[in-house]
Structures are given as structure tokens and as C-alpha cells.
Coordinates of C-alpha atoms and ligand atoms in Angstrom, one line a residue:
M1 CA 5.5 -20.1 5.7
I2 CA 6.6 -16.6 6.7
D3 CA 4.9 -14.9 9.6
I4 CA 5.0 -11.1 8.8
G5 CA 3.8 -9.9 12.2
V6 CA 5.2 -11.2 15.5
N7 CA 5.4 -9.1 18.7
L8 CA 8.3 -11.1 20.0
S9 CA 9.5 -8.4 22.4
S10 CA 6.2 -8.8 24.4
K11 CA 6.8 -9.7 28.0
R12 CA 4.7 -12.8 27.4
F13 CA 7.6 -14.3 25.5
K14 CA 10.2 -13.4 28.1
G15 CA 12.2 -16.5 29.0
D16 CA 11.2 -18.9 26.2
V17 CA 12.1 -17.1 22.9
A18 CA 14.4 -19.9 21.8
D19 CA 11.6 -22.5 22.4
V20 CA 9.1 -20.4 20.5
L21 CA 11.5 -20.1 17.6
T22 CA 12.2 -23.9 17.6
R23 CA 8.5 -24.7 17.6
A24 CA 8.1 -22.2 14.7
V25 CA 10.8 -24.0 12.7
D26 CA 9.1 -27.4 13.5
A27 CA 5.8 -25.9 12.3
N28 CA 7.4 -24.9 9.0
V29 CA 7.6 -21.1 9.7
L30 CA 11.0 -20.5 8.2
Q31 CA 11.2 -16.7 8.5
M32 CA 9.4 -14.0 10.5
V33 CA 9.2 -10.2 10.7
L34 CA 9.1 -8.9 14.3
T35 CA 7.0 -5.8 14.8
G36 CA 8.4 -2.6 16.2
T37 CA 5.7 -0.5 17.9
S38 CA 7.8 2.3 19.4
V39 CA 11.4 3.4 19.4
D40 CA 12.1 1.2 22.5
E41 CA 10.2 -1.8 21.1
S42 CA 11.9 -1.4 17.7
R43 CA 15.3 -1.6 19.5
A44 CA 14.0 -4.6 21.5
V45 CA 12.9 -6.6 18.5
L46 CA 16.2 -5.8 16.7
S47 CA 18.2 -7.0 19.7
I48 CA 16.2 -10.3 19.6
C49 CA 17.1 -10.6 15.9
E50 CA 20.8 -10.1 16.7
E51 CA 20.8 -12.3 19.8
Y52 CA 19.2 -15.3 18.0
S53 CA 20.7 -15.0 14.5
D54 CA 23.5 -17.5 15.1
Q55 CA 21.1 -20.1 16.4
F56 CA 18.4 -19.3 13.7
P57 CA 20.3 -17.9 10.7
S58 CA 18.3 -16.0 8.0
M59 CA 15.1 -16.4 10.0
L60 CA 14.6 -13.2 11.9
F61 CA 13.9 -9.7 10.6
A62 CA 12.1 -6.6 12.1
T63 CA 10.3 -3.4 11.5
C64 CA 10.9 -0.1 13.2
G65 CA 8.1 2.3 13.8
I66 CA 5.7 4.0 16.1
H67 CA 2.2 2.5 16.6
P68 CA -0.7 5.0 16.6
H69 CA -1.3 4.1 20.3
D70 CA 2.2 5.5 21.0
A71 CA 1.9 8.6 18.7
L72 CA 2.1 11.0 21.6
S73 CA 5.7 9.8 22.2
F74 CA 6.7 10.9 18.7
N75 CA 9.1 13.8 18.2
T76 CA 12.0 14.7 15.9
Q77 CA 14.4 12.6 18.1
S78 CA 12.3 9.5 17.6
L79 CA 12.4 10.1 13.8
D80 CA 16.2 10.2 13.9
A81 CA 16.2 7.1 16.0
L82 CA 14.0 5.2 13.5
R83 CA 16.2 6.4 10.6
E84 CA 19.3 5.1 12.4
L85 CA 17.6 1.8 13.3
A86 CA 16.5 1.3 9.7
Q87 CA 20.1 1.1 8.6
H88 CA 20.5 -2.3 10.2
P89 CA 20.5 -5.2 7.6
Q90 CA 17.8 -7.1 9.6
M91 CA 15.5 -4.1 9.6
V92 CA 13.2 -4.6 6.6
A93 CA 10.3 -2.1 6.9
I94 CA 9.0 1.1 8.5
G95 CA 6.1 0.5 10.9
E96 CA 3.9 -0.4 12.6
A97 CA 2.4 2.9 11.5
G98 CA -1.1 4.2 10.9
L99 CA -4.3 5.3 12.6
D100 CA -6.3 3.7 15.3
F101 CA -9.6 5.6 16.2
N102 CA -10.9 2.5 18.0
R103 CA -9.2 3.1 21.3
N104 CA -7.8 6.5 20.6
L105 CA -5.0 6.0 23.1
S106 CA -3.3 9.0 21.4
P107 CA -5.3 12.0 20.0
A108 CA -6.1 11.9 16.3
A109 CA -3.9 14.9 15.4
A110 CA -0.9 13.3 17.1
Q111 CA -1.6 10.0 15.3
E112 CA -1.7 11.8 11.9
A113 CA 1.5 13.7 12.4
C114 CA 3.3 10.5 13.5
F115 CA 1.9 8.5 10.6
E116 CA 2.8 11.1 8.0
A117 CA 6.3 11.4 9.3
Q118 CA 6.8 7.6 8.9
L119 CA 5.3 7.7 5.4
E120 CA 8.0 10.3 4.6
L121 CA 10.7 8.3 6.2
A122 CA 9.7 5.2 4.2
A123 CA 9.8 7.2 1.0
E124 CA 13.2 8.7 1.9
L125 CA 14.7 5.3 2.7
Q126 CA 12.7 3.5 0.0
L127 CA 11.6 0.9 2.5
P128 CA 8.3 -0.9 2.5
L129 CA 5.6 0.1 5.1
F130 CA 3.9 -2.1 7.7
L131 CA 0.6 -0.4 8.4
H132 CA -2.0 -0.6 11.1
E133 CA -5.5 0.7 10.8
R134 CA -8.5 0.3 13.1
D135 CA -11.8 2.2 12.7
A136 CA -9.9 4.9 10.7
A137 CA -10.2 3.8 7.1
K138 CA -11.5 7.0 5.7
R139 CA -8.7 9.2 7.1
Q140 CA -6.0 6.6 6.5
L141 CA -7.0 6.3 2.9
E142 CA -6.9 10.0 2.4
I143 CA -3.5 10.3 3.9
L144 CA -2.1 7.3 2.0
K145 CA -3.5 8.7 -1.3
S146 CA -1.6 11.9 -0.8
Y147 CA 1.7 10.0 -0.3
R148 CA 1.1 7.2 -2.8
D149 CA 3.5 8.5 -5.4
E150 CA 6.2 8.8 -2.9
F151 CA 6.3 5.5 -0.9
N152 CA 7.0 2.2 -2.6
E153 CA 5.2 -0.8 -1.1
A154 CA 2.9 -1.1 1.9
V155 CA 1.0 -3.9 3.7
I156 CA -2.2 -3.3 5.7
H157 CA -1.4 -5.7 8.5
C158 CA -4.3 -7.6 10.3
F159 CA -6.9 -6.4 7.8
T160 CA -10.4 -6.5 9.4
G161 CA -12.2 -3.7 7.5
D162 CA -15.2 -3.8 5.2
R163 CA -15.5 -4.5 1.5
K164 CA -15.2 -0.9 0.3
T165 CA -12.0 -0.4 2.4
L166 CA -10.5 -3.6 1.1
F167 CA -11.0 -2.5 -2.5
S168 CA -9.7 1.0 -1.8
Y169 CA -6.5 -0.5 -0.4
L170 CA -6.2 -2.9 -3.4
D171 CA -6.8 0.0 -5.8
M172 CA -3.8 1.7 -4.3
D173 CA -1.8 -1.5 -5.0
L174 CA -1.3 -2.3 -1.3
H175 CA -0.7 -5.7 0.2
I176 CA -3.1 -7.2 2.7
G177 CA -2.0 -9.2 5.9
I178 CA -4.4 -11.7 7.4
T179 CA -4.3 -12.9 11.0
G180 CA -6.2 -15.5 13.0
W181 CA -9.1 -13.1 12.9
I182 CA -10.1 -15.3 9.9
C183 CA -10.5 -18.2 12.3
D184 CA -13.1 -16.4 14.4
E185 CA -16.5 -17.8 13.6
R186 CA -18.2 -14.7 15.1
R187 CA -16.3 -11.5 14.5
G188 CA -14.3 -12.9 11.5
Q189 CA -17.4 -13.5 9.4
E190 CA -17.0 -10.4 7.2
L191 CA -13.3 -11.1 6.6
Q192 CA -14.1 -14.7 5.7
S193 CA -16.5 -13.5 3.0
L194 CA -14.0 -10.9 1.7
A195 CA -10.8 -12.9 1.7
K196 CA -11.3 -14.5 -1.7
N197 CA -11.3 -11.0 -3.3
I198 CA -7.6 -10.4 -2.4
P199 CA -5.4 -11.3 -5.4
L200 CA -3.1 -14.1 -4.4
Q201 CA 0.0 -11.9 -5.2
R202 CA -1.2 -9.3 -2.7
L203 CA -1.7 -11.6 0.2
M204 CA 0.5 -12.2 3.3
I205 CA -0.1 -14.1 6.5
E206 CA 0.7 -13.3 10.1
T207 CA -0.1 -14.4 13.7
D208 CA 0.3 -11.0 15.4
A209 CA 1.5 -13.2 18.3
P210 CA 1.1 -13.1 21.3
Y211 CA -2.3 -11.6 20.4
L212 CA -5.2 -13.0 18.3
L213 CA -4.9 -16.7 19.2
P214 CA -6.8 -18.5 16.4
R215 CA -10.2 -19.7 17.8
S216 CA -9.8 -22.9 15.7
I217 CA -7.0 -24.2 18.0
Q218 CA -8.4 -27.1 20.0
P219 CA -7.7 -27.6 22.8
V220 CA -7.1 -23.9 23.7
P221 CA -3.6 -23.4 25.1
A222 CA -3.9 -22.8 28.9
D223 CA -2.0 -19.5 28.7
R224 CA -4.0 -18.4 25.6
R225 CA -0.8 -17.0 24.1
N226 CA -0.5 -17.0 20.3
E227 CA 2.9 -17.9 18.8
P228 CA 4.3 -18.2 15.3
A229 CA 4.0 -22.0 15.4
F230 CA 0.2 -21.5 15.1
L231 CA 0.5 -19.7 11.7
S232 CA -0.8 -23.0 10.1
Y233 CA -4.2 -22.2 11.6
V234 CA -4.3 -18.9 9.8
L235 CA -3.3 -20.6 6.6
A236 CA -6.0 -23.3 7.0
G237 CA -8.6 -20.6 7.7
I238 CA -7.7 -18.7 4.5
A239 CA -7.7 -21.9 2.4
A240 CA -11.1 -22.8 3.7
V241 CA -12.7 -19.6 2.3
R242 CA -10.7 -19.1 -0.9
G243 CA -10.9 -22.5 -2.6
E244 CA -7.2 -22.9 -3.0
T245 CA -5.0 -25.4 -1.3
E246 CA -2.9 -24.6 1.8
Q247 CA 0.1 -25.4 -0.3
Q248 CA -0.8 -22.9 -2.9
I249 CA -1.4 -20.2 -0.3
A250 CA 1.8 -21.0 1.6
S251 CA 4.0 -20.8 -1.4
A252 CA 2.4 -17.7 -2.8
T253 CA 2.5 -15.8 0.5
C254 CA 6.1 -16.9 1.1
A255 CA 7.1 -15.5 -2.3
N256 CA 5.2 -12.3 -1.7
A257 CA 6.8 -11.7 1.7
Q258 CA 10.3 -12.4 0.4
R259 CA 9.8 -10.0 -2.5
F260 CA 8.0 -7.4 -0.4
F261 CA 10.5 -7.3 2.5
N262 CA 13.4 -8.2 0.3
L263 CA 14.3 -11.2 2.4
P264 CA 17.2 -13.6 1.6
S265 CA 16.3 -17.2 1.0
P266 CA 15.8 -19.1 4.2
D267 CA 18.6 -21.5 5.3
Ligands
LIG301 ZN1 -1.6 -3.6 14.5

């Protein structure tokens, strides 16, 4: 399996990154893409990639970008910093980028400017995009449509939207990332009913660790921290609603992630 969304620079992983990676390998998570959410966090995830690449060869990759929550921090210097970070061989995508009108931690206009600059950067560098969207589908779709001829590939990570939004993203030939949200018997219901509509070659899986601990894990870990080793719960949650085997979904999502992020074969 490949976990395409891990926030490994979170302070909740401070002190036991090597153990987390070892448990991931034991749980058959052979590669992962660490999420950059600001210039500083993008640097932080890249330095984790570098620090552990001897011990875990061909396993760690990262994205560099600015999350909509951090859009107010965006300026021309941050764009130059992202452009430079993106040159690193372990940097495989631009993002996390997009719009979040749920918590509106940055004003909408700042979010849109930051998002569009990253779409342009991805187009310029011909790198895939790792996208976030929460309660902002209408505007996100409008912006993506106006750039669709320029950027190459994009994945909507942690998709939790409605049917119309899903089909609009698929119509634009985007990929869809599914997290442990699918394992939530309450707020995951809509996603459970929609997941079978995602073409297998458009699907990828992620934990979004340390967030979104799958509710199907029993007993619940005392610290409630999610980690890549729990990706199998996401896989099982998807298999349960799609009528395919876990093996089929694991191998398809692996191939998709390797092609999408242009990853080398795992060691
Ligand atoms: Zn996100």
C-alpha cells in the first residue's frame, strides 16, 4: 500500500518517527507521501525524508505547498521558496493547496490568490497537485476549470463532498483520495454510498495521520493518534462498500500512486 497523505512533521510524531515508519513497513505500507502545509512544514517534511532515507530507502516522498488555513502567510517569497523546494528529487507534488470555507482561518480572497499561484506553479513545473477542499466545492471547481488545460494531474485528498461534487471532479479527470472518513459509521455515510462511483484507476488511499483515526480500530489507541500503519483500515472500509477485494484495491491504488507521483519502485 501507499499512503498518499501523512502529516509526519506534526509534533504528535516527535520522538518516534522511526518506530512509526517501522510499524508502517510491518503493516505493508511500502511508500508514503508526506504533506507540506506551509513553507516551514514543507521544509520540515523534506528534512524527515532526508533524515530517514538511509534507514528506509525509496519509501519517503513529500509535497510542498500552502494549505488554505495558512493562505495569509503567502507572498512572492513563499512562492520562490516552494519553487526551490520542488527541485528536490523526493518532492513529488505541489500542495496541499485549495480552499477551505469551513473554518475560514484565512479570508476567502487570500485563499483564492494562494491557490491560484500554486496551480500556476504546478503548471510551470509540470508537477501533480495535492488538493484540499472543505465546504468550498463551487468556487474550487470554478477555479480548477479555468486552469484545467494548464496543470497536469491533481488529486482531491480526503474527499468528503457530495455526489455532484464527486462527479464534477471526475469529469475534470482528477484523482480522489480517501481517508478513514470512510470508516466513520456516522459522518462517513455519504462517502460510503459514493465510493463505488470512483473508477478504480482514479482512486488513492491515505491516512491523513495523525488526524482522522479510523473509527473501526478496536480497541481505540489510548493517544487517539492515527499513523500510516492503520492504512489497512481505510483499505478495508473501501473494500466493504465497493465489492472488490482488499487485494484488488491495494494493488490498483499502489499503481495509481506510483504513476501519479512518479515514484520509483519500492525497495
Ligand atoms: Zn487537507
